[in-house]
Coordinates of C-alpha atoms in Angstrom, one line a residue:
X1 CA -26.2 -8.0 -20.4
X2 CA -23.0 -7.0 -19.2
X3 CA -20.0 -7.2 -21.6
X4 CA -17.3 -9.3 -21.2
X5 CA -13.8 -8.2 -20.0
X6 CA -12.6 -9.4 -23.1
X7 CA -15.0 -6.3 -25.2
X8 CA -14.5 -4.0 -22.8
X9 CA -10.8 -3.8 -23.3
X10 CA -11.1 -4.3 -27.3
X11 CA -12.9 -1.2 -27.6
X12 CA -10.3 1.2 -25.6
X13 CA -7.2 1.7 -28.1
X14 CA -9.6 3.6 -30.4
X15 CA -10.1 6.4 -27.8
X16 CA -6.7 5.9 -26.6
X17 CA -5.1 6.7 -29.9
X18 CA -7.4 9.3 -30.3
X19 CA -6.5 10.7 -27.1
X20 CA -2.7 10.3 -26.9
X21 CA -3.7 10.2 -22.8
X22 CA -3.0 7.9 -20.4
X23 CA -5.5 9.1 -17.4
X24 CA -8.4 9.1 -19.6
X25 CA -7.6 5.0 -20.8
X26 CA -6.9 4.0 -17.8
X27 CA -10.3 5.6 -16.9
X28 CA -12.1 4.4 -19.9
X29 CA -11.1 1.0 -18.7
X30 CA -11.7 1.4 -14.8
X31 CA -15.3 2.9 -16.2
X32 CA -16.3 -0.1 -18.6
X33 CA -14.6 -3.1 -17.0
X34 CA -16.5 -5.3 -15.1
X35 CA -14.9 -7.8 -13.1
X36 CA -17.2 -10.9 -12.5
X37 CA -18.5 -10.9 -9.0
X38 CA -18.2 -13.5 -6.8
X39 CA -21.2 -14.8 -4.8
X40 CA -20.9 -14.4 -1.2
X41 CA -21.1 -17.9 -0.5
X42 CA -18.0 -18.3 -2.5
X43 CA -15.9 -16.1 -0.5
X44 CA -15.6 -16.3 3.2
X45 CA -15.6 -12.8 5.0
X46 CA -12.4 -14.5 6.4
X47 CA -10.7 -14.3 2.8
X48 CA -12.4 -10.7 2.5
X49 CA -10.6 -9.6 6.0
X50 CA -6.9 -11.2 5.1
X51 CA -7.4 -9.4 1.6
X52 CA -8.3 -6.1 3.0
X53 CA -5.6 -6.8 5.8
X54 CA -2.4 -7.3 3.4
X55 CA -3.5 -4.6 1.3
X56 CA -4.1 -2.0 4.1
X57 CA -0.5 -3.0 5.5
X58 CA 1.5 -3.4 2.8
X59 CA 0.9 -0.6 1.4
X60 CA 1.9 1.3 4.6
X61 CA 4.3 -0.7 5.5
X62 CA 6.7 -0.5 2.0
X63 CA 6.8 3.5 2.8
X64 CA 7.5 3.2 6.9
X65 CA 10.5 0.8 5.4
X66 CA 11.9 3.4 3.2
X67 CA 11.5 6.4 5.7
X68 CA 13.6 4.1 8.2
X69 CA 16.0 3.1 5.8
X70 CA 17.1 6.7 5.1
X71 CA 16.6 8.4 8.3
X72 CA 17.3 5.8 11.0
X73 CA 20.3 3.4 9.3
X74 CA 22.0 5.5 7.1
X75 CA 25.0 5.4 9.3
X76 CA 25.2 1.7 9.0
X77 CA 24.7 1.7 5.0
X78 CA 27.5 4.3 5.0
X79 CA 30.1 2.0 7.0
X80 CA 28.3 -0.8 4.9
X81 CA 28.7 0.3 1.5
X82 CA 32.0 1.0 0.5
X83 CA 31.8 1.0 -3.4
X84 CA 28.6 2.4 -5.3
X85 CA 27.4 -1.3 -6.5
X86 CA 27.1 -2.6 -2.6
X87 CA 25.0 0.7 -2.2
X88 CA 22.8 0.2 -5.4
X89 CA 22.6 -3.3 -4.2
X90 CA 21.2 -2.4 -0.2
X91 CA 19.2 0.6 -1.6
X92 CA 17.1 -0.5 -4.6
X93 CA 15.0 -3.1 -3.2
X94 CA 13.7 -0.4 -1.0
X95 CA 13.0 2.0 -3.4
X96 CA 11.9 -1.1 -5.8
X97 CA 9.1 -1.7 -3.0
X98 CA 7.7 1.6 -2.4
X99 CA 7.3 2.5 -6.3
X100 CA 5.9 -1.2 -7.0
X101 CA 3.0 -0.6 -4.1
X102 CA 2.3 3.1 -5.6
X103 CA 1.5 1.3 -8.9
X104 CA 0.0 -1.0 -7.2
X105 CA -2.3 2.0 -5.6
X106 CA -3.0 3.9 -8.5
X107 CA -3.9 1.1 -11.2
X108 CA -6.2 -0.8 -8.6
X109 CA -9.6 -0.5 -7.4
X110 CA -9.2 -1.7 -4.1
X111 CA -10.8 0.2 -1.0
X112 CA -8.7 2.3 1.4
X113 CA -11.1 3.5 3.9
X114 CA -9.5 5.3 7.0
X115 CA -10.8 3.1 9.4
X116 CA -8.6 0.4 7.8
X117 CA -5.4 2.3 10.1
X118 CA -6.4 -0.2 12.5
X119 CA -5.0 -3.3 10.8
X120 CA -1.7 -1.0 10.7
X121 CA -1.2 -0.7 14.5
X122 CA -2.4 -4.6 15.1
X123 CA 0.8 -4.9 12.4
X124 CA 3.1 -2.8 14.5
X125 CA 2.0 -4.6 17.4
X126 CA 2.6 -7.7 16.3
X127 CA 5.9 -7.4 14.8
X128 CA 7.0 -5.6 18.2
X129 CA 5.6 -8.8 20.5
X130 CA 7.2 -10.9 17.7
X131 CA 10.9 -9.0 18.1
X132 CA 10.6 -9.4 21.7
X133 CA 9.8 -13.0 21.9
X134 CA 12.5 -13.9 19.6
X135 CA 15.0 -11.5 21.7
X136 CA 14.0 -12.5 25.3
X137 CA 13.5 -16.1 25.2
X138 CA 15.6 -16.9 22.1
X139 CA 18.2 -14.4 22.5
X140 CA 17.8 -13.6 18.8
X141 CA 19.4 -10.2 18.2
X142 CA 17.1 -7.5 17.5
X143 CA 16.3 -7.2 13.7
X144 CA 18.2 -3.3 13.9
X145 CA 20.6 -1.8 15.8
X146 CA 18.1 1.2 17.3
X147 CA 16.1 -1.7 18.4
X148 CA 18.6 -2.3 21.4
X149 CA 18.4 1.2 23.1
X150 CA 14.5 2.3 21.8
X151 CA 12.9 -1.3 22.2
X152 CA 14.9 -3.3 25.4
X153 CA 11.4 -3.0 27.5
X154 CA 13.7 -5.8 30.2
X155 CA 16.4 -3.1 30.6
X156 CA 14.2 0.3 30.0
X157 CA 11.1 -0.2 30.0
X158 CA 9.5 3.3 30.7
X159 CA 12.4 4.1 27.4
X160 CA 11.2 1.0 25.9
X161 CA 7.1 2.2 26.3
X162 CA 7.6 5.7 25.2
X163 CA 9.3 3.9 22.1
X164 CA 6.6 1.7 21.2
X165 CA 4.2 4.6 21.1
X166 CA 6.0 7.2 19.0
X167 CA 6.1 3.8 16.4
X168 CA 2.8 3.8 16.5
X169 CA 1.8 7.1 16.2
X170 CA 4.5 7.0 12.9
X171 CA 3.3 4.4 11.4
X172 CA -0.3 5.5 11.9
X173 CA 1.0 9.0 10.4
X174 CA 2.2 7.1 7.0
X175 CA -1.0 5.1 6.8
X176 CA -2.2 8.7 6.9
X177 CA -0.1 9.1 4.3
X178 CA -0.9 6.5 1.9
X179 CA -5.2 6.8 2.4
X180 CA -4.6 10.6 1.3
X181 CA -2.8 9.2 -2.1
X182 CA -6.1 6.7 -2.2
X183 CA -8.0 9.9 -2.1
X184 CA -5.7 11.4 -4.4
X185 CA -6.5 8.2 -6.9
X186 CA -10.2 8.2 -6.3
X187 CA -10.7 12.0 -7.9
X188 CA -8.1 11.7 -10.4
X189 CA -10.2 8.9 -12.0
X190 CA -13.2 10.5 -11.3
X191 CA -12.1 13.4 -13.0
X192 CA -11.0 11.5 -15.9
X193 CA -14.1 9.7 -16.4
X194 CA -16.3 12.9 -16.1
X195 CA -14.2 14.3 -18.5
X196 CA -14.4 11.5 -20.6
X197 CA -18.3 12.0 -20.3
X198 CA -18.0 15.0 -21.6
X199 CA -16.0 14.9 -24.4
X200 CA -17.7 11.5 -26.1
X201 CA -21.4 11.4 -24.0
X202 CA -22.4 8.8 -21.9
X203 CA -24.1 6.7 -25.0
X204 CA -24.5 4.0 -22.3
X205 CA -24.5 3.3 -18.5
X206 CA -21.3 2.5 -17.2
X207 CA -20.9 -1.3 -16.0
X208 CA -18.6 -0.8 -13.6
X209 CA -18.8 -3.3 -10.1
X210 CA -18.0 -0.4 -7.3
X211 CA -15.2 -1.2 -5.1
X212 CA -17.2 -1.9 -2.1
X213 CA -18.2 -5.0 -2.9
X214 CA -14.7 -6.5 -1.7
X215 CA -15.1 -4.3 1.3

């Protein structure tokens, strides 16, 4: 019978302590905790695609931000910050983001297959349709400044075209990005529990729900 979330846990601080490690706890843990599974007919594959969506996008999304915010608008933060709190106060929610999502990353289990850059580009795509809606038929200024020479497909369109791709291919490029630190997360727990293996033996079968099942 499998044990309880509530075991699993009580038993790591022993090897922790003994350890003085993080990696190997947190891949003692990821190794003997079992989540409950849900039954299929308890979660739609609707609720299985919106999770796997946000998680695919945000992740790539918090580090597209940050990589704008420095290369592309720091003019404007220059002109706009004019004491160190105002910058503190434009700059750390940025750099609050992208660290939150790498924990995020690194302490979860969920999936980051490759083939998941798709829910990237329908992102991109629909925040560009979105932009120019809002612009062209509610003459709501572009959300930047760069927007108005890069993005104005009514003014410069064959500009506005070559634009939209090179986003694409950058964002595609991060997403690149962030499914190589997935990788990166995959063997470092591996690693840890094989070495975990090895140092106490595998007195039991691991328990452990494999990620795919949320896949």
């Amino acid at each position: 019978m499998a044990r309880s979330i509530g075991s699993a846990y009580s038993a790591a601080p022993p090897r922790l302590c003994h350890l003085q490690l993080v990696v190997p706890g947190l891949a003692f843990a990821h190794q003997r905790h079992r989540p409950v599974p849900l039954p299929d007919d308890h979660v739609s594959s609707g609720v299985r695609i919106l999770v796997q969506y946000f998680y695919a996008s945000t992740q790539s999304i918090a580090l597209v931000v940050l990589v704008i915010f420095w290369l592309l608008l720091r003019g404007a933060i220059a002109e706009f910050s004019d004491s160190f709190a105002s910058l503190f106060f434009v700059v750390s929610p940025h750099v609050l983001n992208f660290v939150q999502t790498l924990v995020e990353l690194f302490l979860g289990k969920l999936p980051l297959p490759l083939s998941h850059i798709g829910y990237m580009i329908v992102t991109v795509v629909m925040y560009t349709v979105y932009s120019w809606i809002l612009h062209y038929a509610f003459s709501v200024p572009f959300p930047y400044p760069f927007f108005d020479e890069l993005l104005d497909v009514k003014n410069t369109p064959g500009k506005s075209a070559i634009a939209s791709i090179a986003f694409l291919a950058f964002f595609s490029t991060m997403y690149l990005f962030v499914w190589a630190l997935g990788l990166l997360r995959n063997w470092i727990l591996k690693s840890a529990i094989e070495a975990d293996k090895k140092l106490y033996g595998a007195d039991d079968e691991p328990q452990t729900q494999t990620s795919d099942t949320i896949a």
